[in-house]
Amino acid sequence: MNAHNQEDKKENGFLSRESREQKLPAKKVKKYLLIFWTLVFAPFLLIFLVVYMVSMGWFGELPNVAELQNPKLNLATEIISSDGKILGKYYTENRVNVKYKELSPFLVNGLIATEDARFYDHSGVDLRGLFRVLFRTVIGGDQSGGGGSTLSQQLAKMLFPREKNQSKIRLAMRKIKEWIIAARLEQQYTKDEILTMYLNKFDFVNLAVGIKSASKIYFNTTPDSLKTEQAAMLVGMCKNPSLFNPHLQRRIDTTLHRRNVVMNQMMKYGFLSQKNYDSLKTLPLGINFQQEDHNLGLAPYLREYLRDDFMKKWCDENPKPDGTKYNIYRDGLKIYTTIDSRLQRYAEQAMERHMKEIQKDFSKECKQKKNAPFDWNVTKEEINSIMTSSIHRSDRYRMLKMQGMSEADIKKNFSTPVPMTVFSWNGEFDTIMSPMDSIRYYKQYLQTGFMSMDPHTGFIKSWVGGINYKHFKYDHVNRRATRQVGSTFKPFVYALAIMEGWSPCQKIPNVPVTFELPNQPPWTPQNSSEEEYNGKMVTMKFALALSINWVTAYIMKQFGPEPVVQLARRLGITAPLEPVPSLCLGSADISVFEMTGAMSTFANKGTRIEPIFVTRIEDKNGRVLAEFSPKSEEVMDEEKAYVSLSLMQGVVQNGTGQRLHSRYKLMQPMAGKTGTTQNHSDGWYMGITPDLVSGIWVGGEDRSIHFSGLKEGQGAVMALPIFAYYMQKVYADKKLNFYQGDFEKPTKKISVEMDCDKYNKEMESGKGGESDKGYDDEKF
């Protein structure tokens, strides 16, 4: 019975106790195996799941394809000279991109050997490197194992920066995002492009953002010209630019050690031989630091005028295709200028040389003045008015006013001594003085404006707006900087007479000329010098050479002020010009910019050509956004222009500008005109050569600051030497190859007699013809 029941139980699926005990270990093994494999694969599945979720944007958006293809980089706008030199930049980050072919191979090899030895073997994420970090660094605690981030991951981190102060969980999510971005970057770009983007993006500190700026700032070179040890130092900075900062004295040894580590890595991976390594590691860093500062470098006044005036207007009037404005600090534009870096350097050197010399004389004179640097006859009330006006124009005043400070508190602030660094021609020095005293201190320095241009193209070749841009921001060249021009205006009056058929040899009585003025007393100008010729007949050429006022006034009286104004307008002068008799002696205030442009007409055969300083603007990809060419207008025929030039050549040959020959030994054919205003407040010189026309003004910040006498205060002393020093350097530079011959004569025969001896014989024989036009012999 029992046996039968047991058989029935077996047939119905029931096991005996003994059987169940035998089966139990097999179930446990299966269960444990399941648990084991679950524990093994679960982290990988979890990581895969998290990566998938991150890639789908569940933990925050990832950059799309468009953002990966066009990552946002703040690119500096470059200002480029006509001879291809970088004059300066506008930027929020001093970055200018380069291409892979512009990188030194030492730079590429050093970066790969140090930061990512398997760069060409992975697809953005180096799994081998990650496991090394996990087992060797995290588990093993060996901090010398290095990091696991590839160059692609580091680039992802730079292009799409992390938020600060993240939790560990968010930081882990961010790390995964960087893996995904790195992988996607590898899909969008070649390895060479990724490497180049990395070097373009990296901030090497000291305003050296990107490899091009870093090469310039630390070694004064370009990325393709970096030597092995230079490239190694820059690569070494990629680990921690603040720690390995070669510009800090206390970091030099640390940086040197890091550079040698990089070269050791290059040797390890076969990019550098043992012999070269042993030789190079003994070299010093060899830093040639080039400070990046808008106040420094060539043509700072032009760069500021370009930024604050020209480009601001251009950006307003020329939006991008999407309607937004171009940003010169971020969009990486290239502005090609007409400035020649060599001529600009010569102009700045000439200015500095002369202004140092003349400042010594003026400072010596100021020591004898009671109200220095103001002139003797300036009253205390006038000085207070000038100083108050200067305070109100200062940045300090505007800042204090914006802070809500009262006038009384501002006055107290300006009277309180504070530490400051001030300018001197012997170099900056630290001192303690009140802001009010500093304003008066700076007023003792004579200022200047200089511009030189090609009269045939209108291209401005050099622009010096002042003596030191860092300390004196006001630009004395541009159209807004007008000063009384004095006798430099006289050639326009004489040109009008030449256009009406007068001969440069025509004689005019050098006697007082009186103008009757409506509702005003009669006006009779005075001659400033050369009294020995008063009352005599003198030629036009002689009169202009010696800048005789009475003869100029006589010519003005023959034609009237209005035609003179009209001619000046056609020559390009837009400054206010009152049609009054005193205009013939230069009573108008005109800028160096407009005077130089007007004088260029004579050297350009009578065709007025507008001065320009920008030829084209390109975007960051080299696409031309705008091109510029000067406007031109024929003002007089080439004969009249040539005859007018011959008048001004007399200034240099025998007149107020003859020291160009005698003192400065410039024997090349030149024309010019000096100018001196009332009380010697302004000294001018306009210098003309066949290929360059230059305008120079020198004077005090205020008209009440000037030399006491004509000896030092005339244009021939104050301004002409800058032109002389400039042209000496220009003609000495054979690479510039400027023409040093005479002005080109008109193609047709000149209709007026230029030889005054022949002219006098013709006049004596009664063959003067039209050359006598406008001269009333019976009147005198």
PDB file of C-alpha atoms in Angstrom, residues 35 40 78 163 196 202 213 244 250 259 404 487 502 566 570 604 634 718:
ATOM      1  CA  ILE A  35      22.820  37.767  -8.801  1.00  0.00           C
ATOM      2  CA  VAL A  40      28.509  42.661 -13.011  1.00  0.00           C
ATOM      3  CA  GLU A  78      42.410  93.077 -36.149  1.00  0.00           C
ATOM      4  CA  GLU A 163      28.707  75.925 -14.263  1.00  0.00           C
ATOM      5  CA  THR A 196      43.664  73.637 -34.019  1.00  0.00           C
ATOM      6  CA  PHE A 202      42.887  78.061 -24.900  1.00  0.00           C
ATOM      7  CA  SER A 213      48.196  85.883 -29.293  1.00  0.00           C
ATOM      8  CA  PHE A 244      52.891  77.928 -15.119  1.00  0.00           C
ATOM      9  CA  ARG A 250      58.052  83.573  -8.818  1.00  0.00           C
ATOM     10  CA  ARG A 259      58.555  72.992 -20.168  1.00  0.00           C
ATOM     11  CA  GLY A 404      25.784 111.379  -7.074  1.00  0.00           C
ATOM     12  CA  SER A 487      49.595 131.677 -42.516  1.00  0.00           C
ATOM     13  CA  TRP A 502      48.208 135.982 -62.124  1.00  0.00           C
ATOM     14  CA  GLN A 566      34.359 128.784 -52.108  1.00  0.00           C
ATOM     15  CA  ARG A 570      36.211 122.764 -53.037  1.00  0.00           C
ATOM     16  CA  ASN A 604      47.815 115.817 -57.221  1.00  0.00           C
ATOM     17  CA  GLU A 634      39.054 118.514 -60.093  1.00  0.00           C
ATOM     18  CA  MET A 718      57.512 124.619 -33.303  1.00  0.00           C
TER      19      MET A 718
END
